[in-house]
mmCIF file of C-alpha atoms in Angstrom:
data_model
loop_
_atom_site.group_PDB
_atom_site.id
_atom_site.type_symbol
_atom_site.label_atom_id
_atom_site.label_comp_id
_atom_site.label_asym_id
_atom_site.label_seq_id
_atom_site.Cartn_x
_atom_site.Cartn_y
_atom_site.Cartn_z
ATOM 1 C CA UNK M 232 26.226 -30.643 -54.700
ATOM 2 C CA UNK M 233 26.302 -27.345 -52.792
ATOM 3 C CA UNK M 234 29.737 -25.715 -52.560
ATOM 4 C CA UNK M 235 30.837 -24.991 -48.944
ATOM 5 C CA UNK M 236 30.902 -21.225 -49.561
ATOM 6 C CA UNK M 237 27.297 -21.324 -50.796
ATOM 7 C CA UNK M 238 25.934 -22.737 -47.537
ATOM 8 C CA UNK M 239 23.882 -20.284 -45.434
ATOM 9 C CA UNK M 240 26.246 -20.050 -42.435
ATOM 10 C CA UNK M 241 29.553 -20.155 -44.334
ATOM 11 C CA UNK M 242 30.519 -16.596 -43.276
ATOM 12 C CA UNK M 243 30.273 -17.307 -39.534
ATOM 13 C CA UNK M 244 32.768 -18.737 -37.039
ATOM 14 C CA UNK M 245 31.465 -20.564 -33.967
ATOM 15 C CA UNK M 246 33.460 -21.719 -30.946
ATOM 16 C CA UNK M 247 32.116 -24.833 -29.211
ATOM 17 C CA UNK M 248 33.620 -24.846 -25.732
ATOM 18 C CA UNK M 249 33.876 -28.355 -24.232
ATOM 19 C CA UNK M 250 35.023 -27.894 -20.642
ATOM 20 C CA UNK M 251 36.621 -30.920 -18.936
ATOM 21 C CA UNK M 252 34.016 -31.211 -16.177
ATOM 22 C CA UNK M 253 30.939 -30.804 -18.370
ATOM 23 C CA UNK M 254 28.176 -33.377 -17.661
ATOM 24 C CA UNK M 255 27.370 -35.681 -20.576
ATOM 25 C CA UNK M 256 23.810 -34.363 -21.234
ATOM 26 C CA UNK M 257 25.105 -30.805 -21.689
ATOM 27 C CA UNK M 258 28.064 -32.005 -23.771
ATOM 28 C CA UNK M 259 25.749 -33.807 -26.200
ATOM 29 C CA UNK M 260 23.403 -30.805 -26.462
ATOM 30 C CA UNK M 261 26.280 -28.430 -27.270
ATOM 31 C CA UNK M 262 27.715 -30.870 -29.794
ATOM 32 C CA UNK M 263 24.414 -31.239 -31.656
ATOM 33 C CA UNK M 264 23.911 -27.461 -31.897
ATOM 34 C CA UNK M 265 27.474 -27.126 -33.214
ATOM 35 C CA UNK M 266 26.975 -30.004 -35.658
ATOM 36 C CA UNK M 267 23.945 -28.355 -37.274
ATOM 37 C CA UNK M 268 25.867 -25.079 -37.619
ATOM 38 C CA UNK M 269 28.844 -26.899 -39.166
ATOM 39 C CA UNK M 270 26.632 -28.826 -41.580
ATOM 40 C CA UNK M 271 25.172 -25.489 -42.693
ATOM 41 C CA UNK M 272 28.627 -24.163 -43.530
ATOM 42 C CA UNK M 273 29.797 -22.410 -40.353
ATOM 43 C CA UNK M 274 33.410 -22.779 -39.271
ATOM 44 C CA UNK M 275 32.977 -24.557 -35.940
ATOM 45 C CA UNK M 276 36.029 -24.800 -33.696
ATOM 46 C CA UNK M 277 35.461 -27.591 -31.190
ATOM 47 C CA UNK M 278 37.709 -26.936 -28.188
ATOM 48 C CA UNK M 279 38.459 -30.256 -26.490
ATOM 49 C CA UNK M 280 39.950 -30.650 -22.998
ATOM 50 C CA UNK M 281 43.146 -32.532 -22.190
ATOM 51 C CA UNK M 282 42.572 -36.164 -23.172
ATOM 52 C CA UNK M 283 39.892 -35.256 -25.714
ATOM 53 C CA UNK M 284 36.125 -35.029 -25.564
ATOM 54 C CA UNK M 285 34.853 -37.937 -23.385
ATOM 55 C CA UNK M 286 32.232 -38.622 -26.068
ATOM 56 C CA UNK M 287 35.130 -40.047 -28.126
ATOM 57 C CA UNK M 288 34.933 -43.094 -25.832
ATOM 58 C CA UNK M 289 31.155 -43.559 -25.665
ATOM 59 C CA UNK M 290 29.312 -46.420 -27.413
ATOM 60 C CA UNK M 291 28.227 -47.451 -29.950
ATOM 61 C CA UNK M 292 31.625 -48.080 -31.525
ATOM 62 C CA UNK M 293 32.590 -48.448 -35.164
ATOM 63 C CA UNK M 294 34.553 -51.453 -36.425
ATOM 64 C CA UNK M 295 37.796 -49.506 -35.896
ATOM 65 C CA UNK M 296 36.934 -48.921 -32.230
ATOM 66 C CA UNK M 297 36.067 -45.236 -32.607
ATOM 67 C CA UNK M 298 32.825 -43.807 -31.235
ATOM 68 C CA UNK M 299 30.027 -43.624 -33.807
ATOM 69 C CA UNK M 300 28.288 -41.101 -31.539
ATOM 70 C CA UNK M 301 31.311 -38.794 -31.621
ATOM 71 C CA UNK M 302 31.545 -39.008 -35.407
ATOM 72 C CA UNK M 303 27.831 -38.249 -35.780
ATOM 73 C CA UNK M 304 27.967 -35.181 -33.537
ATOM 74 C CA UNK M 305 31.177 -33.677 -34.887
ATOM 75 C CA UNK M 306 30.855 -33.877 -38.643
ATOM 76 C CA UNK M 307 32.501 -30.920 -40.418
ATOM 77 C CA UNK M 308 34.019 -29.394 -37.232
ATOM 78 C CA UNK M 309 37.661 -28.548 -36.519
ATOM 79 C CA UNK M 310 38.944 -30.023 -33.257
ATOM 80 C CA UNK M 311 41.320 -27.776 -31.290
ATOM 81 C CA UNK M 312 42.927 -28.525 -27.931
ATOM 82 C CA UNK M 313 41.434 -26.317 -25.226
ATOM 83 C CA UNK M 314 44.057 -23.881 -23.947
ATOM 84 C CA UNK M 315 43.046 -21.102 -21.544
ATOM 85 C CA UNK M 316 45.892 -18.903 -22.779
ATOM 86 C CA UNK M 317 44.741 -18.983 -26.422
ATOM 87 C CA UNK M 318 40.996 -18.920 -25.663
ATOM 88 C CA UNK M 319 40.654 -15.078 -25.751
ATOM 89 C CA UNK M 320 42.282 -14.929 -29.209
ATOM 90 C CA UNK M 321 39.954 -17.638 -30.557
ATOM 91 C CA UNK M 322 36.892 -15.910 -29.123
ATOM 92 C CA UNK M 323 37.997 -12.589 -30.639
ATOM 93 C CA UNK M 324 37.599 -14.154 -34.087
ATOM 94 C CA UNK M 325 34.262 -15.859 -33.343
ATOM 95 C CA UNK M 326 30.723 -14.654 -33.980
ATOM 96 C CA UNK M 327 29.238 -16.837 -31.219
ATOM 97 C CA UNK M 328 30.277 -19.332 -28.556
ATOM 98 C CA UNK M 329 28.377 -22.413 -27.414
ATOM 99 C CA UNK M 330 29.234 -23.219 -23.789
ATOM 100 C CA UNK M 331 28.012 -24.845 -20.594
ATOM 101 C CA UNK M 332 26.606 -22.751 -17.773
ATOM 102 C CA UNK M 333 27.888 -22.693 -15.093
ATOM 103 C CA UNK M 334 31.480 -23.026 -16.298
ATOM 104 C CA UNK M 335 34.788 -21.676 -14.992
ATOM 105 C CA UNK M 336 35.479 -20.527 -18.560
ATOM 106 C CA UNK M 337 32.234 -18.543 -18.940
ATOM 107 C CA UNK M 338 34.000 -15.305 -17.930
ATOM 108 C CA UNK M 339 36.189 -15.546 -21.053
ATOM 109 C CA UNK M 340 33.080 -15.738 -23.240
ATOM 110 C CA UNK M 341 31.316 -12.801 -21.593
ATOM 111 C CA UNK M 342 34.370 -10.584 -21.937
ATOM 112 C CA UNK M 343 34.613 -11.300 -25.665
ATOM 113 C CA UNK M 344 32.660 -9.981 -28.658
ATOM 114 C CA UNK M 345 31.286 -13.459 -29.383
ATOM 115 C CA UNK M 346 27.560 -13.838 -28.700
ATOM 116 C CA UNK M 347 27.114 -16.219 -25.724
ATOM 117 C CA UNK M 348 24.898 -19.269 -26.316
ATOM 118 C CA UNK M 349 24.519 -20.922 -22.893
ATOM 119 C CA UNK M 350 23.262 -24.467 -22.336
ATOM 120 C CA UNK M 351 22.379 -25.263 -18.718
ATOM 121 C CA UNK M 352 20.713 -28.117 -16.896
ATOM 122 C CA UNK M 353 18.156 -26.132 -14.921
ATOM 123 C CA UNK M 354 16.264 -22.826 -15.154
ATOM 124 C CA UNK M 355 17.665 -19.707 -13.487
ATOM 125 C CA UNK M 356 16.912 -19.760 -9.780
ATOM 126 C CA UNK M 357 16.729 -23.562 -9.527
ATOM 127 C CA UNK M 358 19.231 -25.420 -7.334
ATOM 128 C CA UNK M 359 22.025 -26.330 -9.735
ATOM 129 C CA UNK M 360 23.787 -28.622 -7.245
ATOM 130 C CA UNK M 361 21.342 -31.513 -7.602
ATOM 131 C CA UNK M 362 22.443 -34.634 -9.542
ATOM 132 C CA UNK M 363 22.283 -34.302 -13.309
ATOM 133 C CA UNK M 364 21.627 -37.093 -15.755
ATOM 134 C CA UNK M 365 19.293 -37.475 -18.694
ATOM 135 C CA UNK M 366 17.084 -39.626 -16.459
ATOM 136 C CA UNK M 367 16.687 -36.867 -13.845
ATOM 137 C CA UNK M 368 16.020 -34.258 -16.550
ATOM 138 C CA UNK M 369 13.341 -36.484 -18.107
ATOM 139 C CA UNK M 370 11.787 -36.870 -14.657
ATOM 140 C CA UNK M 371 11.833 -33.129 -13.902
ATOM 141 C CA UNK M 372 10.317 -32.361 -17.296
ATOM 142 C CA UNK M 373 7.515 -34.872 -16.726
ATOM 143 C CA UNK M 374 8.340 -37.136 -19.662
ATOM 144 C CA UNK M 375 8.839 -40.194 -17.448
ATOM 145 C CA UNK M 376 5.195 -39.796 -16.464
ATOM 146 C CA UNK M 377 3.997 -39.997 -20.076
ATOM 147 C CA UNK M 378 4.547 -43.676 -20.805
ATOM 148 C CA UNK M 379 4.584 -46.969 -18.931
ATOM 149 C CA UNK M 380 2.562 -49.048 -16.508
ATOM 150 C CA UNK M 381 1.233 -47.249 -13.423
ATOM 151 C CA UNK M 382 2.228 -50.120 -11.101
ATOM 152 C CA UNK M 383 5.908 -50.357 -12.059
ATOM 153 C CA UNK M 384 8.943 -48.102 -12.060
ATOM 154 C CA UNK M 385 9.216 -45.482 -14.828
ATOM 155 C CA UNK M 386 11.064 -46.456 -17.996
ATOM 156 C CA UNK M 387 13.844 -44.254 -19.309
ATOM 157 C CA UNK M 388 13.190 -43.092 -22.858
ATOM 158 C CA UNK M 389 15.646 -44.421 -25.420
ATOM 159 C CA UNK M 390 18.431 -42.417 -27.012
ATOM 160 C CA UNK M 391 19.382 -38.908 -25.893
ATOM 161 C CA UNK M 392 16.046 -37.139 -26.214
ATOM 162 C CA UNK M 393 16.685 -34.463 -23.578
ATOM 163 C CA UNK M 394 20.121 -33.548 -24.937
ATOM 164 C CA UNK M 395 19.083 -33.537 -28.574
ATOM 165 C CA UNK M 396 15.924 -31.487 -27.996
ATOM 166 C CA UNK M 397 18.041 -28.950 -26.074
ATOM 167 C CA UNK M 398 20.616 -29.003 -28.877
ATOM 168 C CA UNK M 399 17.930 -28.104 -31.425
ATOM 169 C CA UNK M 400 16.730 -25.291 -29.146
ATOM 170 C CA UNK M 401 20.289 -23.988 -28.708
ATOM 171 C CA UNK M 402 20.823 -23.987 -32.467
ATOM 172 C CA UNK M 403 17.550 -22.069 -32.954
ATOM 173 C CA UNK M 404 18.820 -19.414 -30.537
ATOM 174 C CA UNK M 405 22.211 -19.419 -32.264
ATOM 175 C CA UNK M 406 20.583 -18.895 -35.678
ATOM 176 C CA UNK M 407 18.551 -15.962 -34.330
ATOM 177 C CA UNK M 408 21.697 -14.400 -32.840
ATOM 178 C CA UNK M 409 23.631 -14.789 -36.089
ATOM 179 C CA UNK M 410 20.749 -13.260 -38.069
ATOM 180 C CA UNK M 411 20.790 -10.229 -35.757
ATOM 181 C CA UNK M 412 24.561 -9.819 -36.141
ATOM 182 C CA UNK M 413 24.224 -10.141 -39.912
ATOM 183 C CA UNK M 414 21.631 -7.346 -39.920
ATOM 184 C CA UNK M 415 23.930 -5.046 -37.931
ATOM 185 C CA UNK M 416 21.915 -5.337 -34.719
ATOM 186 C CA UNK M 417 23.113 -6.358 -31.261
ATOM 187 C CA UNK M 418 22.644 -10.107 -31.014
ATOM 188 C CA UNK M 419 20.677 -11.292 -27.987
ATOM 189 C CA UNK M 420 22.376 -13.579 -25.475
ATOM 190 C CA UNK M 421 20.784 -17.033 -25.504
ATOM 191 C CA UNK M 422 20.201 -19.366 -22.551
ATOM 192 C CA UNK M 423 18.689 -22.840 -22.930
ATOM 193 C CA UNK M 424 18.047 -25.226 -20.036
ATOM 194 C CA UNK M 425 17.437 -28.941 -20.563
ATOM 195 C CA UNK M 426 14.684 -29.006 -17.926
ATOM 196 C CA UNK M 427 12.684 -26.200 -19.535
ATOM 197 C CA UNK M 428 13.081 -27.764 -22.976
ATOM 198 C CA UNK M 429 11.689 -31.043 -21.628
ATOM 199 C CA UNK M 430 8.722 -29.215 -20.107
ATOM 200 C CA UNK M 431 8.082 -27.714 -23.538
ATOM 201 C CA UNK M 432 8.424 -31.115 -25.267
ATOM 202 C CA UNK M 433 5.926 -32.500 -22.745
ATOM 203 C CA UNK M 434 3.316 -29.852 -23.644
ATOM 204 C CA UNK M 435 0.477 -32.386 -23.395
ATOM 205 C CA UNK M 436 0.919 -32.501 -19.618
ATOM 206 C CA UNK M 437 0.186 -28.782 -19.213
ATOM 207 C CA UNK M 438 -2.658 -28.701 -21.741
ATOM 208 C CA UNK M 439 -4.177 -31.892 -20.317
ATOM 209 C CA UNK M 440 -4.074 -30.518 -16.792
ATOM 210 C CA UNK M 441 -5.695 -27.300 -18.008
ATOM 211 C CA UNK M 442 -8.472 -29.209 -19.781
ATOM 212 C CA UNK M 443 -9.238 -31.939 -17.244
ATOM 213 C CA UNK M 444 -7.546 -30.895 -14.015
ATOM 214 C CA UNK M 445 -5.222 -33.903 -14.216
ATOM 215 C CA UNK M 446 -1.961 -34.323 -16.103
ATOM 216 C CA UNK M 447 -2.205 -37.401 -18.376
ATOM 217 C CA UNK M 448 0.380 -40.100 -17.994
ATOM 218 C CA UNK M 449 1.292 -43.713 -17.179
ATOM 219 C CA UNK M 450 -2.124 -44.983 -18.232
ATOM 220 C CA UNK M 451 -0.943 -48.517 -18.981
ATOM 221 C CA UNK M 452 -3.276 -50.318 -21.368
ATOM 222 C CA UNK M 453 -5.282 -47.123 -21.749
ATOM 223 C CA UNK M 454 -2.316 -45.245 -23.229
ATOM 224 C CA UNK M 455 -2.374 -44.078 -26.818
ATOM 225 C CA UNK M 456 0.985 -45.780 -27.407
ATOM 226 C CA UNK M 457 1.709 -49.106 -25.735
ATOM 227 C CA UNK M 458 5.076 -50.119 -24.299
ATOM 228 C CA UNK M 459 5.888 -53.775 -24.928
ATOM 229 C CA UNK M 460 8.801 -55.955 -23.947
ATOM 230 C CA UNK M 461 11.313 -56.906 -26.645
ATOM 231 C CA UNK M 462 14.514 -59.005 -26.619
ATOM 232 C CA UNK M 463 16.764 -56.305 -25.153
ATOM 233 C CA UNK M 464 14.347 -54.164 -23.137
ATOM 234 C CA UNK M 465 11.144 -52.344 -24.019
ATOM 235 C CA UNK M 466 9.861 -50.518 -27.091
ATOM 236 C CA UNK M 467 7.051 -48.066 -27.813
ATOM 237 C CA UNK M 468 6.042 -47.581 -31.447
ATOM 238 C CA UNK M 469 4.794 -43.999 -31.802
ATOM 239 C CA UNK M 470 3.060 -42.969 -35.023
ATOM 240 C CA UNK M 471 0.146 -40.998 -36.475
ATOM 241 C CA UNK M 472 -2.638 -42.533 -38.557
ATOM 242 C CA UNK M 473 -1.061 -41.302 -41.803
ATOM 243 C CA UNK M 474 2.289 -42.860 -40.810
ATOM 244 C CA UNK M 475 0.828 -46.314 -40.122
ATOM 245 C CA UNK M 476 1.387 -47.849 -43.617
ATOM 246 C CA UNK M 477 5.085 -46.907 -43.561
ATOM 247 C CA UNK M 478 5.412 -48.051 -39.930
ATOM 248 C CA UNK M 479 3.833 -51.414 -40.805
ATOM 249 C CA UNK M 480 6.176 -51.831 -43.792
ATOM 250 C CA UNK M 481 9.203 -50.958 -41.635
ATOM 251 C CA UNK M 482 8.339 -53.578 -38.990
ATOM 252 C CA UNK M 483 7.563 -56.142 -41.699
ATOM 253 C CA UNK M 484 5.354 -58.474 -39.649
ATOM 254 C CA UNK M 485 2.423 -59.849 -41.711
ATOM 255 C CA UNK M 486 0.206 -59.898 -38.590
ATOM 256 C CA UNK M 487 0.074 -56.079 -38.807
#
Protein backbone atom coordinates (compact mmCIF):
# COMPACT_ATOMS: atom_id res chain seq x y z
CA UNK A 1 0.00 0.00 0.00
CA UNK A 2 1.33 3.45 -0.94
CA UNK A 3 2.15 5.70 2.02
CA UNK A 4 0.33 9.09 1.90
CA UNK A 5 3.61 11.01 1.63
CA UNK A 6 4.62 8.94 -1.41
CA UNK A 7 1.59 9.97 -3.46
CA UNK A 8 2.32 12.37 -6.35
CA UNK A 9 0.41 15.40 -5.03
CA UNK A 10 1.25 15.01 -1.33
CA UNK A 11 3.24 18.28 -1.21
CA UNK A 12 0.35 20.45 -2.44
CA UNK A 13 -2.54 22.13 -0.62
CA UNK A 14 -5.78 22.79 -2.50
CA UNK A 15 -8.74 24.86 -1.34
CA UNK A 16 -12.13 23.74 -2.70
CA UNK A 17 -14.46 26.70 -2.29
CA UNK A 18 -18.14 25.67 -2.01
CA UNK A 19 -20.15 28.90 -2.04
CA UNK A 20 -23.69 28.73 -0.61
CA UNK A 21 -25.44 29.72 -3.85
CA UNK A 22 -23.48 27.44 -6.17
CA UNK A 23 -25.68 25.48 -8.64
CA UNK A 24 -25.54 21.70 -8.23
CA UNK A 25 -23.81 20.94 -11.59
CA UNK A 26 -20.89 23.23 -10.72
CA UNK A 27 -20.75 21.92 -7.14
CA UNK A 28 -20.41 18.33 -8.37
CA UNK A 29 -17.73 19.28 -10.93
CA UNK A 30 -15.63 21.07 -8.30
CA UNK A 31 -16.04 18.19 -5.86
CA UNK A 32 -14.87 15.60 -8.39
CA UNK A 33 -11.76 17.62 -9.31
CA UNK A 34 -10.97 17.99 -5.60
CA UNK A 35 -11.60 14.29 -4.96
CA UNK A 36 -9.06 13.21 -7.58
CA UNK A 37 -6.48 15.61 -6.11
CA UNK A 38 -7.15 14.29 -2.59
CA UNK A 39 -6.93 10.67 -3.71
CA UNK A 40 -3.53 11.49 -5.22
CA UNK A 41 -2.27 12.80 -1.89
CA UNK A 42 -3.02 16.54 -1.96
CA UNK A 43 -4.30 18.21 1.20
CA UNK A 44 -7.74 19.36 0.05
CA UNK A 45 -9.60 21.77 2.32
CA UNK A 46 -13.28 21.65 1.43
CA UNK A 47 -14.86 24.92 2.58
CA UNK A 48 -18.56 24.30 3.25
CA UNK A 49 -21.20 27.03 3.69
CA UNK A 50 -23.43 27.43 6.73
CA UNK A 51 -25.56 24.29 6.98
CA UNK A 52 -23.02 22.19 5.06
CA UNK A 53 -22.63 21.27 1.42
CA UNK A 54 -26.14 20.62 -0.02
CA UNK A 55 -24.75 17.45 -1.62
CA UNK A 56 -24.79 15.99 1.92
CA UNK A 57 -28.57 15.68 1.48
CA UNK A 58 -28.71 14.33 -2.08
CA UNK A 59 -29.66 10.72 -2.92
CA UNK A 60 -28.76 7.92 -3.06
CA UNK A 61 -28.53 7.46 0.70
CA UNK A 62 -26.60 4.92 2.73
CA UNK A 63 -28.28 2.76 5.37
CA UNK A 64 -27.39 5.36 8.02
CA UNK A 65 -29.18 8.09 6.05
CA UNK A 66 -26.03 9.84 4.83
CA UNK A 67 -25.53 10.70 1.17
CA UNK A 68 -23.52 8.10 -0.75
CA UNK A 69 -22.87 10.75 -3.41
CA UNK A 70 -21.29 13.07 -0.84
CA UNK A 71 -19.08 10.30 0.52
CA UNK A 72 -17.95 9.34 -2.99
CA UNK A 73 -17.02 12.90 -3.94
CA UNK A 74 -15.27 13.87 -0.71
CA UNK A 75 -13.03 10.95 0.11
CA UNK A 76 -9.77 12.04 1.79
CA UNK A 77 -10.73 15.75 2.08
CA UNK A 78 -10.84 17.92 5.20
CA UNK A 79 -14.14 19.74 5.66
CA UNK A 80 -13.86 23.30 7.03
CA UNK A 81 -16.69 25.74 7.66
CA UNK A 82 -16.57 28.59 5.15
CA UNK A 83 -15.73 31.85 6.93
CA UNK A 84 -15.02 34.98 4.89
CA UNK A 85 -12.78 36.36 7.64
CA UNK A 86 -10.45 33.33 7.63
CA UNK A 87 -10.56 32.75 3.86
CA UNK A 88 -7.52 34.97 3.03
CA UNK A 89 -5.35 33.09 5.57
CA UNK A 90 -6.39 29.71 4.13
CA UNK A 91 -5.71 30.86 0.57
CA UNK A 92 -2.29 32.18 1.61
CA UNK A 93 -1.28 28.61 2.46
CA UNK A 94 -2.78 27.04 -0.68
CA UNK A 95 -1.15 26.23 -4.01
CA UNK A 96 -4.45 26.38 -5.93
CA UNK A 97 -8.15 27.07 -5.38
CA UNK A 98 -11.08 25.37 -7.09
CA UNK A 99 -14.07 27.74 -7.23
CA UNK A 100 -17.24 28.64 -9.10
CA UNK A 101 -17.29 31.53 -11.55
CA UNK A 102 -19.04 33.89 -11.13
CA UNK A 103 -18.84 33.94 -7.33
CA UNK A 104 -18.90 36.75 -4.77
CA UNK A 105 -15.82 35.12 -3.23
CA UNK A 106 -13.78 35.07 -6.46
CA UNK A 107 -12.07 38.36 -5.53
CA UNK A 108 -10.47 36.65 -2.51
CA UNK A 109 -8.97 33.99 -4.78
CA UNK A 110 -7.60 36.45 -7.33
CA UNK A 111 -5.94 38.54 -4.65
CA UNK A 112 -4.15 35.49 -3.23
CA UNK A 113 -1.08 33.56 -4.38
CA UNK A 114 -3.18 30.44 -4.99
CA UNK A 115 -3.59 29.53 -8.66
CA UNK A 116 -7.27 30.05 -9.63
CA UNK A 117 -9.06 27.03 -11.14
CA UNK A 118 -12.47 28.34 -12.27
CA UNK A 119 -15.44 26.14 -13.14
CA UNK A 120 -18.27 27.96 -14.93
CA UNK A 121 -21.48 26.97 -16.65
CA UNK A 122 -20.98 28.83 -19.92
CA UNK A 123 -18.13 30.13 -22.09
CA UNK A 124 -16.89 33.70 -21.68
CA UNK A 125 -19.21 36.09 -23.47
CA UNK A 126 -22.29 33.85 -23.20
CA UNK A 127 -25.32 35.05 -21.22
CA UNK A 128 -24.74 33.63 -17.75
CA UNK A 129 -28.22 34.54 -16.50
CA UNK A 130 -30.02 31.72 -18.31
CA UNK A 131 -31.29 28.73 -16.27
CA UNK A 132 -28.64 26.19 -15.37
CA UNK A 133 -29.19 22.49 -14.89
CA UNK A 134 -27.43 19.41 -16.18
CA UNK A 135 -30.31 18.99 -18.63
CA UNK A 136 -29.81 22.46 -20.15
CA UNK A 137 -26.03 21.93 -20.35
CA UNK A 138 -26.54 18.59 -22.12
CA UNK A 139 -28.88 20.34 -24.55
CA UNK A 140 -26.48 23.23 -25.24
CA UNK A 141 -23.62 20.80 -25.79
CA UNK A 142 -25.68 18.77 -28.26
CA UNK A 143 -25.64 15.51 -26.31
CA UNK A 144 -29.43 15.35 -26.07
CA UNK A 145 -29.44 15.16 -29.86
CA UNK A 146 -27.21 12.07 -29.90
CA UNK A 147 -29.63 9.43 -28.67
CA UNK A 148 -33.36 8.74 -28.73
CA UNK A 149 -36.32 8.55 -31.07
CA UNK A 150 -36.77 11.47 -33.48
CA UNK A 151 -40.53 11.66 -32.82
CA UNK A 152 -40.42 11.97 -29.03
CA UNK A 153 -38.94 14.32 -26.47
CA UNK A 154 -35.19 14.05 -25.75
CA UNK A 155 -34.10 11.75 -22.94
CA UNK A 156 -31.81 13.05 -20.23
CA UNK A 157 -28.61 11.02 -19.97
CA UNK A 158 -28.23 9.12 -16.71
CA UNK A 159 -25.91 10.10 -13.88
CA UNK A 160 -23.99 13.38 -13.79
CA UNK A 161 -22.15 13.21 -17.10
CA UNK A 162 -21.80 16.97 -17.63
CA UNK A 163 -20.53 17.64 -14.11
CA UNK A 164 -18.14 14.71 -14.02
CA UNK A 165 -16.66 15.41 -17.46
CA UNK A 166 -16.09 19.03 -16.37
CA UNK A 167 -14.58 17.80 -13.10
CA UNK A 168 -12.05 15.69 -15.02
CA UNK A 169 -11.22 18.70 -17.21
CA UNK A 170 -10.80 20.94 -14.15
CA UNK A 171 -8.47 18.41 -12.54
CA UNK A 172 -6.40 18.23 -15.76
CA UNK A 173 -5.99 22.01 -15.63
CA UNK A 174 -5.19 21.83 -11.91
CA UNK A 175 -2.49 19.20 -12.53
CA UNK A 176 -0.91 21.36 -15.25
CA UNK A 177 -0.92 24.38 -12.92
CA UNK A 178 0.67 22.41 -10.08
CA UNK A 179 3.35 21.04 -12.44
CA UNK A 180 4.22 24.60 -13.49
CA UNK A 181 4.46 25.76 -9.87
CA UNK A 182 6.62 22.75 -9.04
CA UNK A 183 9.00 23.67 -11.87
CA UNK A 184 9.32 27.25 -10.60
CA UNK A 185 7.23 28.74 -13.40
CA UNK A 186 4.16 30.96 -13.14
CA UNK A 187 1.16 28.66 -13.15
CA UNK A 188 -1.50 29.48 -15.73
CA UNK A 189 -5.00 30.39 -14.55
CA UNK A 190 -7.50 27.72 -15.57
CA UNK A 191 -11.12 28.20 -16.67
CA UNK A 192 -13.43 25.30 -17.52
CA UNK A 193 -17.04 25.69 -18.64
CA UNK A 194 -19.52 22.81 -18.56
CA UNK A 195 -21.00 23.80 -21.93
CA UNK A 196 -17.66 23.77 -23.73
CA UNK A 197 -16.72 20.45 -22.13
CA UNK A 198 -19.98 18.94 -23.40
CA UNK A 199 -19.28 20.24 -26.90
CA UNK A 200 -15.90 18.51 -26.71
CA UNK A 201 -17.46 15.26 -25.41
CA UNK A 202 -19.91 15.43 -28.32
CA UNK A 203 -17.08 15.62 -30.89
CA UNK A 204 -18.95 13.33 -33.30
CA UNK A 205 -21.47 16.11 -33.98
CA UNK A 206 -18.79 18.48 -35.30
CA UNK A 207 -16.89 15.83 -37.26
CA UNK A 208 -20.13 14.39 -38.68
CA UNK A 209 -21.30 17.81 -39.80
CA UNK A 210 -17.92 18.43 -41.42
CA UNK A 211 -18.04 15.10 -43.27
CA UNK A 212 -21.68 14.99 -44.36
CA UNK A 213 -23.06 18.48 -43.85
CA UNK A 214 -25.44 17.19 -41.18
CA UNK A 215 -24.85 16.59 -37.48
CA UNK A 216 -25.76 12.97 -36.63
CA UNK A 217 -28.30 12.37 -33.92
CA UNK A 218 -31.68 10.99 -32.80
CA UNK A 219 -31.70 8.38 -35.55
CA UNK A 220 -34.05 6.01 -33.73
CA UNK A 221 -33.73 2.45 -34.99
CA UNK A 222 -30.86 3.54 -37.22
CA UNK A 223 -28.73 4.57 -34.23
CA UNK A 224 -25.56 2.70 -33.40
CA UNK A 225 -26.78 2.27 -29.81
CA UNK A 226 -30.46 1.63 -29.16
CA UNK A 227 -32.43 3.08 -26.26
CA UNK A 228 -34.92 0.60 -24.81
CA UNK A 229 -37.47 0.86 -22.04
CA UNK A 230 -36.70 -0.88 -18.74
CA UNK A 231 -38.61 -1.17 -15.43
CA UNK A 232 -37.64 2.26 -14.10
CA UNK A 233 -37.06 4.29 -17.27
CA UNK A 234 -34.84 3.79 -20.30
CA UNK A 235 -31.38 2.32 -20.86
CA UNK A 236 -28.80 2.45 -23.64
CA UNK A 237 -26.04 -0.17 -23.60
CA UNK A 238 -22.95 1.42 -25.16
CA UNK A 239 -19.98 -0.79 -26.00
CA UNK A 240 -17.30 -1.52 -28.60
CA UNK A 241 -16.93 -4.84 -30.42
CA UNK A 242 -14.06 -5.91 -28.14
CA UNK A 243 -16.17 -5.12 -25.05
CA UNK A 244 -19.14 -7.23 -26.16
CA UNK A 245 -18.17 -10.52 -24.40
CA UNK A 246 -17.79 -8.74 -21.04
CA UNK A 247 -20.99 -6.74 -21.64
CA UNK A 248 -22.90 -9.96 -22.42
CA UNK A 249 -21.53 -11.63 -19.27
CA UNK A 250 -22.47 -8.59 -17.16
CA UNK A 251 -26.09 -8.60 -18.39
CA UNK A 252 -26.29 -12.38 -17.98
CA UNK A 253 -29.19 -13.05 -20.35
CA UNK A 254 -28.70 -16.30 -22.33
CA UNK A 255 -30.53 -14.79 -25.34
CA UNK A 256 -27.44 -12.60 -25.92
